[in-house]
Structures are given as structure tokens and as C-alpha cells.
Amino acid sequence: MPAPKLYKNYINGEWVEPRGGKTFENVNPADKSDIVGLFPASDKCDLEEAVAAAKAAYNGWRLTPPPKRADILFRAAQMLVERKEELARDMTREMGKILKETRGDVQEAIDMGLYMAGEGRRLLGYTSTSELPNKFAMCVRQPLGVCGMITPWNFPMAIPSWKIFPALICGNTVVFKPASDTPLSGYNFAKILNEAGLPKGVLNLITGSGGKVGEPLMRHPDVSVISFTGSTEIGRQVSVACAPDFRHCHLEMGGKNMILVMDDAKLELAVDGALWGGFGTTGQRCTAASRVGVHKKVYKQFLDRFVARAKALKVGNGLDPTVEMGPCINAKQRESVHEYVEIGKNEGARLLCGGTALTDGDHAKGAFYAPTIFGDCDPKMRVSQEEIFGPVVSVIPFDTFEQGVEIANGVVYGLSSSIYTQDVNRAFAAMRDLYTGIVYINAPTIGAEIHLPFGGVKQTGNGHREAGIAGIDVFSEWKSIYVDYSGTLQRAQIDTHS
Ligand code: NAP
């Protein structure tokens, strides 16, 4: 085996080694003998340099006309198109999801790049009327300054793109800390943006642990916005860290999403959806359908087909085009998944398939786990309530639509939900009553598109949304401007009613 490649941070337009000289290994979860690369284990000193570079670059970038900023984003999106296959392969190698999915991840970054580049000729505010004569009123968007981006490993290019493209088009500069399980995709993304022509200091990449890099980043007084996607536990810490100085924070966190299968559902379609929603990305999606509620009238038929299809899934290295499900992100995550399976068994959930690590043949090389389904789950069991983030689906029987909705809403999270029904009245009632940021009708809980707001309610989010125009709102602030050309002092609310 050749020695693994040594990667660097990108600070102020230069590729630089971390001050402390330490590195960490990026390991392929499908084959632990495959070291994808050595990445800087940076610390607070490196972070300080990155923030200082982003701060120094801010004024120049803020004053660059947005269509000029957009030219760079268009170029970056084009480069992503040209390198899509190689970027997807790197991503599968470092985080395990199958090639079809990693191509989709890169495509999401392309789509977001093009969408946000288009915003370079919009970034619309509006003009309005004034209550006083000879007075003009309008509002415009303005950038905030340095944005700190802290991202997870499950969408290692798509999620950074949801944050970085809108931040840049609005005129902010960026310090980007990717997840330690997927630094290569973060590196690839930052490299392309810089090759596309970003001025030095506008985008800085710094790898290292949450504690050594994420912590000082989220507490840094020169960072105006923290945009974080990850667990609710760490999101809460980000929120608390930003609160004393009222620095903005945008949080996208955990989920416990549910598909409802009604008695009039097209069952085969619902099984397709439950399979893709539950086991796509090995169940490691914030929007994963980790709960499936099934009306008692079709419970047995649904479950028989769902279990048969899950047992038949081919699990293995995502670079093999015949494989349908990759490994867990690492051995620790696989252990955590297995602990939940034990919890489910002890709670009395009926294990219908899976429930074990896969260790036969080539599976022994990686962190593989069998697709697992629990039947007859009570909605209050821990496996029905807590985010497992692995290939485990809890199936819950119910009697009525109202009961199904109550179960779906009865968790602390609120990211995504779905209903399979042919009844248009029920579909509309579900759109109204399911309390999640995203609702699907006759489709699984996964599959968001980049031009609509993305995010969740309750303990999934803090009221902001990514993607679409909502994504622009996170990285800009409104400024209202009044121009009085009357030549006299005019007092709003007073002169109008005297
Ligand atoms: P995580 O452990 O919370 O990590 C997320 C990011 O935070 C990583 O970059 C991590 O760095 C960093 N971090 C860890 N500890 C930190 C600290 N003390 N201070 C600052 N930063 C810190 O989450 P994950 O395991 O990567 O991702 C899985 C979670 O993300 C799930 O809960 C999933 O639902 C959620 N998620 C949500 C969405 C959404 O849009 N709602 C999308 C995808 C994923 P290291 O990697 O170095 O630890």
C-alpha cells in the first residue's frame, strides 16, 4: 500500500500545515485497512488564523458586486459537473454510501451552486410606499461578516454547499470545519471553489475535531454567524455558546421521521418508500424513515413484503455497483446501532430481520450491519422515540388516521413525515396536521430539493431554514432605508395625524 496522502488546511489563499504538526487518519468504513488520507488535526491557533483571514477578506468581498461573486459560483458549479464522478468516488470511499447516492450528493452541490449563482442578479429586497409626501422607502439585504460552518459526515458535500454558496453570494466570508469522518469531500469542495477564483481569505478550510476546532469557532467573537448541522446535543451547545453575544446561529439537527401507511395505500409503493427511506444511506440521514406506522387493516401484508425486501438488500462496499446499502460510518456508530437493537429487544419489540453486525467474508473489513426491522413497536419505546442513525426501522401499528398523526407528532423532533394514501381528503388533512418542516404525500421522508426551504421544528431546528430563498435569510440581514426629499422635517406617525 502506498503511504496515504497528506492534506493541508486552506487559510488566506494558501495550503498550510497545522501549527501543531498533528494529523488524523481518514479511514474507509467499508475497509478499515484503506487509509483515505491524513488530515490536519488543527487547534485553536490554526482557527485563529483562519478567522483573521476571513475577517480581513470581508470588506473586499462585501463590496464585490454580487454578479461578479456569482461568476465564481457558476464556475465552481461547472467544475463540480466536470469532476462529479471522481468526487463521488472519493466520497463513497471515505463515508461508505453507495455511488448512486454520492453522485446525488455532488449533484445537490451543483444544483445549489447554480441556484445561488442565479441569486447574484437578484438578492431581492423591495421598495415600498411612505406615509409622508416626498419620502422614499426600501429595504435591502446586507451580509453579516464571517460565517463559521460546522457540518456532519452524512452529506459531506451537499450540506457544506447549502451553507457556503448562499453565504458567499450574500457577501460573507467563511471558515469551514467539515466533519472529521469526511474531511476529503470538504477539501475537494473548498479546493474547487478556490480554483474557481475566490479571492484569498474568502473561504478558509480547517480540519480537526469538534472540541479543538468547532468549539473555538462557535465561541469566536469575530464570527457573526454559526451555521451548524449535526446532532441535537451539539446543536444545543452551539446555541448556548452564541447566546451571550447574540451572535446568529442556524441549527439543523436530529430527526425521528415517520411514514404513515393508510389502509387504502398502494402497498407496493409504500414498501418501496419504506425501504428507500429506512435503509438509504444505511439509515444515516436526518430525514431517514426510522419509524413506519401501518394501519392495522394492512399491517400483516405490508410487514411481510417489507421484511422480505429488507432481507434481500445487498450490503457491501458502495463502490460495487450491485451493492444496495453500504456500511455504518465507523465501528463506534455500528456499536451504538447494536446497543439500540438490544434496547428494542429488551423493550419487547419483535425483531423481524437483521439485529446483527455483518462479519462474514468481505464484510469483516468494514462496519457493516444487517438491515433491521422491529415489528409491533409501541410508540413510546425508546426505539420509536430516539434517533438511532443506522439501518433500523421500528414499525408501529395504528387504527385510525388521527391516531397515526398523533404517533407521528409524538416525538421531540420534527424534520420530515410522509403519508401513503389514495384519499385526497386525508392527504390534505395530513399536510395540515403533521407537525414537521417537510411533509411528503405518497413518497418517503427523504428526497428534498434544493429550491425549497429545508429544516425542522421542535428539537430539529431553531426556526431557520436552509436552501431556497430561506437559505439566503440565514446569511443576510434586512436594512430598511428611508430617503426624505421634502427638504423639511417630517415626523412619521405624528405629522400624518395632526
Ligand atoms: P455531530 O456529532 O453533532 O457532529 C456534527 C459536527 O459538529 C461535526 O463537524 C463535529 O466535528 C462537530 N462537533 C462535534 N462536537 C463539537 C463541539 N463540542 N463543538 C463544536 N462542534 C462540534 O453529528 P454527526 O454525528 O456528524 O451527524 C449526525 C447528526 O446530524 C444526526 O443527529 C443527524 O440527524 C444530524 N443531521 C441533521 C441534518 C439536518 O439538516 N437536520 C442533516 C444531516 C445530519 P467532528 O466530526 O470532528 O466530531
Coordinates of C-alpha atoms and ligand atoms in Angstrom, one line a residue:
M1 CA 0.0 0.0 0.0
P2 CA 1.4 3.5 -0.9
A3 CA 1.7 5.9 2.0
P4 CA -1.6 7.9 2.5
K5 CA -1.6 11.4 1.0
L6 CA -1.0 14.2 3.5
Y7 CA -3.6 17.0 3.2
K8 CA -3.4 20.6 4.4
N9 CA -5.7 23.4 5.7
Y10 CA -6.6 26.2 3.4
I11 CA -6.1 29.6 5.1
N12 CA -5.8 33.0 3.4
G13 CA -5.3 31.6 0.0
E14 CA -2.5 29.1 0.9
W15 CA -2.4 25.4 1.7
V16 CA -0.8 25.2 5.1
E17 CA 0.2 22.6 7.6
P18 CA -1.4 22.8 11.1
R19 CA 0.8 24.8 13.6
G20 CA 1.0 21.8 15.9
G21 CA 2.0 19.4 13.1
K22 CA -0.5 16.8 14.1
T23 CA -2.7 14.8 11.7
F24 CA -5.5 12.3 11.9
E25 CA -6.5 9.4 9.7
N26 CA -9.5 9.3 7.4
V27 CA -10.5 5.6 7.2
N28 CA -12.7 3.9 4.7
P29 CA -15.7 2.5 6.7
A30 CA -16.1 -0.4 4.1
D31 CA -12.4 -1.4 4.5
K32 CA -10.6 -0.3 7.6
S33 CA -7.2 -1.1 6.0
D34 CA -7.8 1.6 3.4
I35 CA -6.5 4.9 4.8
V36 CA -8.0 7.6 2.5
G37 CA -5.7 10.3 3.7
L38 CA -4.0 12.1 6.6
F39 CA -5.6 15.4 7.5
P40 CA -4.6 18.3 9.8
A41 CA -5.6 17.8 13.4
S42 CA -5.8 21.6 13.8
D43 CA -6.3 23.5 17.0
K44 CA -7.2 27.0 18.3
C45 CA -4.1 28.6 16.8
D46 CA -5.0 27.5 13.3
L47 CA -8.5 28.5 13.8
E48 CA -7.5 32.0 14.9
E49 CA -5.5 32.4 11.7
A50 CA -8.5 31.2 9.6
V51 CA -10.9 33.6 11.3
A52 CA -8.4 36.5 11.0
A53 CA -8.1 35.8 7.2
A54 CA -11.8 35.7 6.8
K55 CA -12.2 38.9 8.7
A56 CA -9.6 40.7 6.6
A57 CA -11.1 39.5 3.4
Y58 CA -14.6 40.6 4.3
N59 CA -14.6 44.2 3.2
G60 CA -13.3 43.4 -0.3
W61 CA -15.8 40.6 -0.8
R62 CA -18.7 42.6 0.7
L63 CA -18.0 45.3 -1.9
T64 CA -17.6 43.0 -4.9
P65 CA -20.8 43.3 -7.0
P66 CA -22.9 40.2 -6.5
P67 CA -23.0 39.3 -10.2
K68 CA -19.2 39.1 -10.0
R69 CA -19.4 36.9 -7.0
A70 CA -21.9 34.8 -9.0
D71 CA -19.4 34.3 -11.8
I72 CA -17.2 32.4 -9.4
L73 CA -20.1 30.3 -8.2
F74 CA -21.1 29.4 -11.7
R75 CA -17.5 28.4 -12.5
A76 CA -17.4 26.3 -9.3
A77 CA -20.7 24.5 -10.2
Q78 CA -19.3 23.8 -13.7
M79 CA -16.1 22.3 -12.2
L80 CA -18.3 20.1 -9.9
V81 CA -20.1 18.9 -13.0
E82 CA -16.8 18.0 -14.8
R83 CA -15.4 16.2 -11.7
K84 CA -18.6 14.7 -10.5
E85 CA -17.6 11.0 -10.9
E86 CA -14.2 11.4 -9.2
L87 CA -15.8 13.4 -6.3
A88 CA -18.5 10.8 -5.8
R89 CA -15.9 8.0 -5.7
D90 CA -13.8 9.9 -3.1
M91 CA -17.0 10.3 -1.1
T92 CA -18.0 6.7 -1.2
R93 CA -14.5 5.7 -0.2
E94 CA -14.5 8.0 2.8
M95 CA -18.0 7.6 4.1
G96 CA -19.5 4.4 2.6
K97 CA -22.8 5.3 0.9
I98 CA -23.3 3.8 -2.5
L99 CA -22.1 5.5 -5.7
K100 CA -25.6 6.3 -6.9
E101 CA -26.1 8.3 -3.6
T102 CA -22.8 10.0 -3.6
R103 CA -23.4 11.1 -7.2
G104 CA -26.6 12.6 -5.9
D105 CA -24.8 14.3 -3.1
V106 CA -22.4 16.0 -5.6
Q107 CA -25.4 16.8 -7.8
E108 CA -27.1 18.6 -4.9
A109 CA -24.0 20.8 -4.5
I110 CA -24.1 21.6 -8.3
D111 CA -27.8 22.5 -8.1
M112 CA -27.2 24.7 -5.1
G113 CA -24.2 26.4 -6.8
L114 CA -26.3 27.2 -9.9
Y115 CA -29.3 28.3 -7.8
M116 CA -27.3 30.6 -5.6
A117 CA -25.2 32.0 -8.5
G118 CA -28.5 33.0 -10.0
E119 CA -29.2 34.9 -6.9
G120 CA -26.2 37.1 -7.8
R121 CA -28.5 39.0 -10.1
R122 CA -31.4 39.1 -7.6
L123 CA -30.8 39.2 -3.9
L124 CA -34.1 41.0 -3.9
G125 CA -35.3 43.5 -1.4
Y126 CA -38.3 45.7 -2.1
T127 CA -39.4 49.3 -2.4
S128 CA -42.5 50.4 -0.6
T129 CA -44.7 53.5 -0.1
S130 CA -44.1 56.1 2.6
E131 CA -46.8 57.6 4.8
L132 CA -45.3 61.0 4.2
P133 CA -45.0 63.0 1.0
N134 CA -41.7 63.3 -0.8
K135 CA -40.2 60.4 1.0
F136 CA -38.9 57.1 -0.4
A137 CA -38.7 53.8 1.4
M138 CA -37.0 50.5 0.6
C139 CA -35.3 47.5 2.2
V140 CA -32.1 45.7 1.1
R141 CA -30.2 42.7 2.2
Q142 CA -26.8 43.1 3.7
P143 CA -24.2 40.5 4.6
L144 CA -23.2 39.8 8.3
G145 CA -19.4 39.2 8.2
V146 CA -17.5 36.0 9.0
C147 CA -19.6 32.8 8.9
G148 CA -18.5 29.6 10.7
M149 CA -19.8 26.4 9.1
I150 CA -19.8 23.2 11.1
T151 CA -21.0 20.2 9.1
P152 CA -21.8 16.5 9.6
W153 CA -20.5 13.5 7.6
N154 CA -23.6 12.1 6.1
F155 CA -23.9 14.6 3.2
P156 CA -20.3 15.7 3.1
M157 CA -20.6 17.9 0.1
A158 CA -24.3 18.7 -0.2
I159 CA -24.6 20.2 3.3
P160 CA -21.5 22.4 3.1
S161 CA -22.8 23.6 -0.3
W162 CA -26.2 24.5 1.3
K163 CA -24.3 26.8 3.7
I164 CA -21.3 28.1 1.8
F165 CA -22.9 29.0 -1.5
P166 CA -25.6 31.2 0.0
A167 CA -23.2 32.8 2.5
L168 CA -20.8 33.7 -0.3
I169 CA -23.4 35.1 -2.7
C170 CA -24.6 37.4 0.1
G171 CA -21.1 38.8 0.6
N172 CA -20.0 37.0 3.7
T173 CA -16.6 35.3 4.2
V174 CA -16.3 31.7 5.6
V175 CA -14.4 29.5 7.9
F176 CA -15.5 25.9 7.2
K177 CA -14.9 22.9 9.6
P178 CA -16.0 19.7 8.0
A179 CA -16.8 16.5 10.0
S180 CA -13.7 14.5 10.9
D181 CA -15.2 11.4 9.3
T182 CA -15.4 13.2 5.9
P183 CA -12.6 15.8 5.5
L184 CA -11.8 14.8 1.9
S185 CA -15.1 15.9 0.5
G186 CA -14.8 19.1 2.4
Y187 CA -11.3 19.5 1.0
N188 CA -12.5 18.8 -2.6
F189 CA -15.3 21.3 -2.3
A190 CA -13.1 24.1 -0.9
K191 CA -10.4 23.4 -3.5
I192 CA -12.8 23.7 -6.4
L193 CA -14.3 27.0 -5.0
N194 CA -10.8 28.4 -4.7
E195 CA -9.7 27.2 -8.1
A196 CA -12.9 28.9 -9.5
G197 CA -11.4 32.2 -8.4
L198 CA -12.4 33.2 -4.8
P199 CA -10.1 35.9 -3.5
K200 CA -7.7 34.9 -0.7
G201 CA -9.3 34.6 2.7
V202 CA -12.9 34.5 1.5
L203 CA -13.2 30.7 2.1
N204 CA -10.9 29.0 4.6
L205 CA -11.0 25.3 5.3
I206 CA -9.8 23.9 8.6
T207 CA -10.0 20.3 9.6
G208 CA -9.8 18.9 13.1
S209 CA -12.0 17.7 16.0
G210 CA -15.2 19.3 17.2
G211 CA -13.6 20.0 20.5
K212 CA -10.3 21.6 19.2
V213 CA -11.7 23.4 16.1
G214 CA -15.5 23.5 16.4
E215 CA -15.6 24.8 20.0
P216 CA -13.3 27.8 19.5
L217 CA -15.1 28.5 16.1
M218 CA -18.5 28.7 17.7
R219 CA -17.3 30.9 20.5
H220 CA -15.2 33.3 18.4
P221 CA -16.3 36.9 18.9
D222 CA -15.3 37.8 15.3
V223 CA -17.6 35.1 13.9
S224 CA -21.1 36.7 13.2
V225 CA -23.0 33.6 12.2
I226 CA -22.6 29.9 13.1
S227 CA -24.4 27.5 10.8
F228 CA -24.4 24.1 12.3
T229 CA -25.8 20.8 11.1
G230 CA -25.4 17.8 13.3
S231 CA -26.8 16.2 16.5
T232 CA -29.3 18.0 18.8
E233 CA -26.8 17.5 21.7
I234 CA -24.0 19.5 20.0
G235 CA -26.6 22.0 18.4
R236 CA -27.7 22.9 21.9
Q237 CA -24.1 23.7 22.9
V238 CA -23.8 25.9 19.8
S239 CA -27.0 27.7 20.7
V240 CA -25.7 28.4 24.3
A241 CA -22.3 29.5 23.0
C242 CA -23.8 32.0 20.6
A243 CA -26.4 33.4 23.1
P244 CA -24.4 35.7 25.3
D245 CA -23.2 37.9 22.4
F246 CA -26.4 37.4 20.4
R247 CA -24.4 36.1 17.5
H248 CA -26.7 34.5 15.0
C249 CA -26.9 30.7 14.9
H250 CA -28.6 28.5 12.5
L251 CA -29.2 24.9 13.6
E252 CA -30.2 21.8 11.7
M253 CA -30.3 18.8 14.0
G254 CA -31.7 15.3 14.6
G255 CA -34.8 13.6 13.4
K256 CA -37.2 10.7 14.1
N257 CA -39.2 10.7 10.9
M258 CA -42.3 8.7 10.2
I259 CA -44.1 7.2 7.2
L260 CA -47.8 6.5 7.7
V261 CA -49.2 3.8 5.6
M262 CA -53.0 4.0 5.4
D263 CA -55.4 1.1 4.6
D264 CA -56.0 2.5 1.1
A265 CA -52.3 2.9 0.3
K266 CA -50.8 1.4 -2.8
L267 CA -48.9 -1.2 -0.7
E268 CA -46.0 -2.0 -3.1
L269 CA -45.3 1.8 -3.5
A270 CA -45.3 2.2 0.3
V271 CA -42.9 -0.8 0.7
D272 CA -40.6 0.8 -1.9
G273 CA -40.7 4.1 0.0
A274 CA -40.2 2.5 3.4
L275 CA -37.2 0.6 2.1
W276 CA -35.5 3.6 0.5
G277 CA -36.5 5.9 3.4
G278 CA -35.3 3.5 6.0
F279 CA -32.2 1.9 4.5
G280 CA -30.9 4.6 2.0
T281 CA -27.6 5.9 3.3
T282 CA -27.7 3.0 5.7
G283 CA -30.4 4.8 7.7
Q284 CA -27.9 7.6 8.4
R285 CA -30.0 10.5 7.1
C286 CA -31.5 13.2 9.3
T287 CA -34.7 12.5 7.3
A288 CA -34.5 8.7 7.5
A289 CA -37.8 6.9 7.8
S290 CA -36.8 5.2 11.1
R291 CA -40.5 4.8 12.0
V292 CA -43.2 3.3 9.8
G293 CA -46.8 3.4 11.1
V294 CA -49.1 0.9 9.4
H295 CA -52.9 0.8 9.6
K296 CA -54.0 -2.4 11.2
K297 CA -56.1 -3.5 8.2
V298 CA -53.0 -3.8 6.0
Y299 CA -50.4 -4.4 8.8
K300 CA -49.6 -8.0 8.0
Q301 CA -49.5 -7.7 4.2
F302 CA -47.2 -4.6 4.5
L303 CA -44.9 -6.2 7.1
D304 CA -44.4 -9.4 5.2
R305 CA -43.4 -7.6 2.0
F306 CA -41.2 -5.1 3.8
V307 CA -39.3 -7.7 5.7
A308 CA -38.8 -9.9 2.6
R309 CA -37.4 -6.9 0.7
A310 CA -35.1 -5.8 3.6
K311 CA -33.7 -9.3 3.9
A312 CA -32.8 -9.3 0.2
L313 CA -30.9 -6.0 0.2
K314 CA -27.3 -6.5 -0.8
V315 CA -25.0 -4.9 1.7
G316 CA -21.3 -4.2 0.9
N317 CA -18.7 -1.7 -0.4
G318 CA -20.6 1.2 -2.1
L319 CA -18.1 1.2 -4.9
D320 CA -19.5 -2.1 -6.2
P321 CA -22.4 -1.0 -8.4
T322 CA -24.5 -4.1 -7.4
V323 CA -24.5 -3.1 -3.7
E324 CA -27.6 -1.5 -2.3
M325 CA -26.6 -0.5 1.2
G326 CA -23.1 0.5 2.5
P327 CA -21.6 0.3 6.0
C328 CA -22.2 2.4 9.1
I329 CA -19.9 5.4 9.2
N330 CA -17.5 3.8 11.7
A331 CA -17.2 0.9 14.2
K332 CA -18.3 3.2 17.0
Q333 CA -21.6 4.1 15.2
R334 CA -22.2 0.4 14.5
E335 CA -21.8 -0.4 18.2
S336 CA -24.3 2.4 19.0
V337 CA -26.8 0.9 16.5
H338 CA -26.4 -2.5 18.1
E339 CA -27.0 -1.1 21.6
Y340 CA -30.3 0.2 20.3
V341 CA -31.2 -3.2 18.9
E342 CA -30.6 -4.7 22.3
I343 CA -32.7 -1.9 23.9
G344 CA -35.5 -2.7 21.4
K345 CA -35.4 -6.4 22.2
N346 CA -35.5 -5.7 26.0
E347 CA -38.4 -3.4 25.5
G348 CA -40.4 -6.1 23.8
A349 CA -40.2 -5.0 20.2
R350 CA -40.4 -8.0 17.8
L351 CA -37.1 -8.4 15.8
L352 CA -38.2 -9.4 12.3
C353 CA -34.9 -9.3 10.5
G354 CA -31.3 -8.2 11.0
G355 CA -30.2 -7.3 14.5
T356 CA -26.6 -8.3 14.0
A357 CA -23.3 -6.9 12.7
L358 CA -22.3 -8.4 9.4
T359 CA -18.8 -10.0 9.7
D360 CA -18.7 -12.7 7.0
G361 CA -16.3 -12.6 4.0
D362 CA -15.5 -9.0 2.9
H363 CA -18.0 -7.7 5.5
A364 CA -15.3 -8.4 8.1
K365 CA -13.3 -5.5 6.6
G366 CA -15.8 -2.8 7.5
A367 CA -18.5 -1.5 9.8
F368 CA -21.4 -3.4 8.2
Y369 CA -24.8 -4.0 9.9
A370 CA -27.7 -6.0 8.7
P371 CA -30.9 -4.1 7.7
T372 CA -33.1 -4.4 10.8
I373 CA -36.8 -4.2 11.3
F374 CA -38.7 -4.3 14.6
G375 CA -42.4 -5.0 14.4
D376 CA -45.2 -4.4 17.0
C377 CA -43.5 -1.4 18.4
D378 CA -45.2 0.8 21.0
P379 CA -44.9 4.5 20.1
K380 CA -43.3 5.2 23.5
M381 CA -40.5 2.6 23.2
R382 CA -37.0 4.1 23.0
V383 CA -36.6 2.6 19.5
S384 CA -39.7 4.5 18.5
Q385 CA -38.6 7.8 20.1
E386 CA -34.8 8.2 19.8
E387 CA -32.7 8.8 16.7
I388 CA -30.7 5.6 16.0
F389 CA -28.9 6.8 12.9
G390 CA -28.4 3.4 11.4
P391 CA -30.3 0.7 9.4
V392 CA -33.1 0.1 12.0
V393 CA -36.8 0.7 11.3
S394 CA -39.5 0.5 14.0
V395 CA -42.9 -0.5 12.7
I396 CA -45.9 0.7 14.7
P397 CA -49.5 -0.5 14.1
F398 CA -52.4 2.0 14.4
D399 CA -56.2 2.1 14.0
T400 CA -57.2 5.5 12.7
F401 CA -55.8 8.4 10.8
E402 CA -56.0 10.6 13.9
Q403 CA -54.1 8.1 15.9
G404 CA -51.4 7.8 13.2
V405 CA -50.9 11.5 13.1
E406 CA -50.7 11.7 16.9
I407 CA -48.0 9.0 16.9
A408 CA -46.1 10.7 14.1
N409 CA -46.1 14.0 16.1
G410 CA -45.4 12.4 19.4
V411 CA -41.6 12.7 19.4
V412 CA -39.2 15.6 20.3
Y413 CA -38.1 16.0 16.7
G414 CA -39.9 17.5 13.7
L415 CA -38.0 17.2 10.5
S416 CA -39.9 15.1 7.9
S417 CA -43.0 13.0 7.7
S418 CA -45.0 11.2 5.0
I419 CA -48.3 9.5 4.3
Y420 CA -49.3 6.9 1.7
T421 CA -53.0 7.2 0.9
Q422 CA -55.2 7.4 -2.2
D423 CA -57.7 9.6 -0.4
V424 CA -57.3 13.3 -1.3
N425 CA -59.1 14.5 1.8
R426 CA -56.8 12.6 4.1
A427 CA -53.8 13.7 2.2
F428 CA -54.8 17.4 2.8
A429 CA -55.6 16.8 6.4
A430 CA -52.1 15.2 6.8
M431 CA -50.4 18.2 5.1
R432 CA -52.2 20.4 7.7
D433 CA -51.7 18.2 10.8
L434 CA -48.3 16.6 10.5
Y435 CA -46.1 18.9 12.5
T436 CA -42.7 18.7 10.7
G437 CA -40.7 21.0 8.5
I438 CA -41.2 18.8 5.5
V439 CA -44.2 16.6 4.5
Y440 CA -44.4 14.1 1.7
I441 CA -47.5 12.6 0.1
N442 CA -47.0 9.1 -1.4
A443 CA -43.3 9.4 -1.2
P444 CA -40.8 8.5 1.6
T445 CA -39.5 11.0 4.2
I446 CA -36.3 11.6 2.1
G447 CA -35.8 13.4 -1.2
A448 CA -35.7 17.2 -0.5
E449 CA -35.0 19.5 -3.5
I450 CA -32.6 22.5 -3.2
H451 CA -35.0 25.3 -4.1
L452 CA -37.5 24.7 -1.2
P453 CA -36.9 25.5 2.5
F454 CA -35.2 22.6 4.3
G455 CA -35.3 22.2 8.1
G456 CA -37.3 21.1 11.0
V457 CA -39.4 22.1 14.0
K458 CA -39.1 21.3 17.7
Q459 CA -35.7 19.9 18.6
T460 CA -34.7 19.5 15.0
G461 CA -34.2 23.2 14.3
N462 CA -34.3 26.7 15.8
G463 CA -36.7 28.4 13.3
H464 CA -34.4 29.0 10.4
R465 CA -34.4 27.0 7.1
E466 CA -31.6 26.2 4.6
A467 CA -31.9 26.0 0.9
G468 CA -34.1 28.1 -1.4
I469 CA -34.6 31.8 -0.6
A470 CA -34.9 30.8 3.1
G471 CA -31.2 29.9 2.9
I472 CA -30.5 33.5 1.9
D473 CA -32.3 34.7 5.0
V474 CA -29.8 33.0 7.3
F475 CA -26.8 34.7 5.7
S476 CA -28.2 38.2 5.2
E477 CA -29.8 40.9 7.4
W478 CA -32.5 43.4 6.4
K479 CA -31.7 47.0 6.3
S480 CA -34.6 49.5 5.9
I481 CA -33.7 52.8 4.2
Y482 CA -35.8 56.0 4.1
V483 CA -34.9 58.9 1.8
D484 CA -36.7 62.2 2.6
Y485 CA -36.5 64.6 -0.3
S486 CA -39.1 67.1 1.1
G487 CA -36.5 69.5 2.5
T488 CA -38.5 69.7 5.7
L489 CA -38.6 67.8 9.0
Q490 CA -41.4 65.2 8.6
R491 CA -42.3 63.1 11.6
A492 CA -43.7 59.7 11.0
Q493 CA -46.9 58.8 12.9
I494 CA -47.1 62.5 14.2
D495 CA -47.4 64.7 11.1
T496 CA -49.7 62.2 9.5
H497 CA -52.3 62.5 12.2
S498 CA -52.1 66.1 13.4
Ligands
NAP1 P1 -22.3 15.7 15.5 O1 -21.5 14.7 16.3 O2 -23.2 16.7 16.2 O3 -21.2 16.5 14.6 C1 -21.5 17.5 13.7 C2 -20.4 18.5 13.5 O4 -20.2 19.1 14.8 C3 -19.1 17.8 13.2 O5 -18.3 18.6 12.3 C4 -18.4 17.6 14.5 O6 -17.0 17.6 14.5 C5 -18.8 18.9 15.2 N1 -18.7 18.9 16.6 C6 -18.7 17.9 17.5 N2 -18.5 18.3 18.7 C7 -18.5 19.6 18.7 C8 -18.3 20.6 19.7 N3 -18.2 20.3 21.0 N4 -18.3 21.9 19.3 C9 -18.4 22.2 18.0 N5 -18.5 21.3 17.0 C10 -18.6 20.0 17.4 O7 -23.2 15.0 14.4 P2 -22.8 13.9 13.3 O8 -22.6 12.6 14.0 O9 -21.7 14.4 12.5 O10 -24.1 13.9 12.4 C11 -25.2 13.1 12.7 C12 -26.3 14.0 13.2 O11 -26.5 15.1 12.3 C13 -27.6 13.3 13.4 O12 -28.2 13.7 14.6 C14 -28.4 13.9 12.2 O13 -29.8 13.8 12.4 C15 -27.9 15.2 12.1 N6 -28.2 15.8 10.8 C16 -29.1 16.7 10.6 C17 -29.4 17.3 9.4 C18 -30.5 18.3 9.2 O14 -30.5 19.0 8.2 N7 -31.4 18.4 10.2 C19 -28.7 16.8 8.3 C20 -27.7 15.9 8.4 C21 -27.4 15.4 9.7 P3 -16.3 16.1 14.5 O15 -16.7 15.4 13.2 O16 -14.8 16.5 14.5 O17 -16.7 15.4 15.7

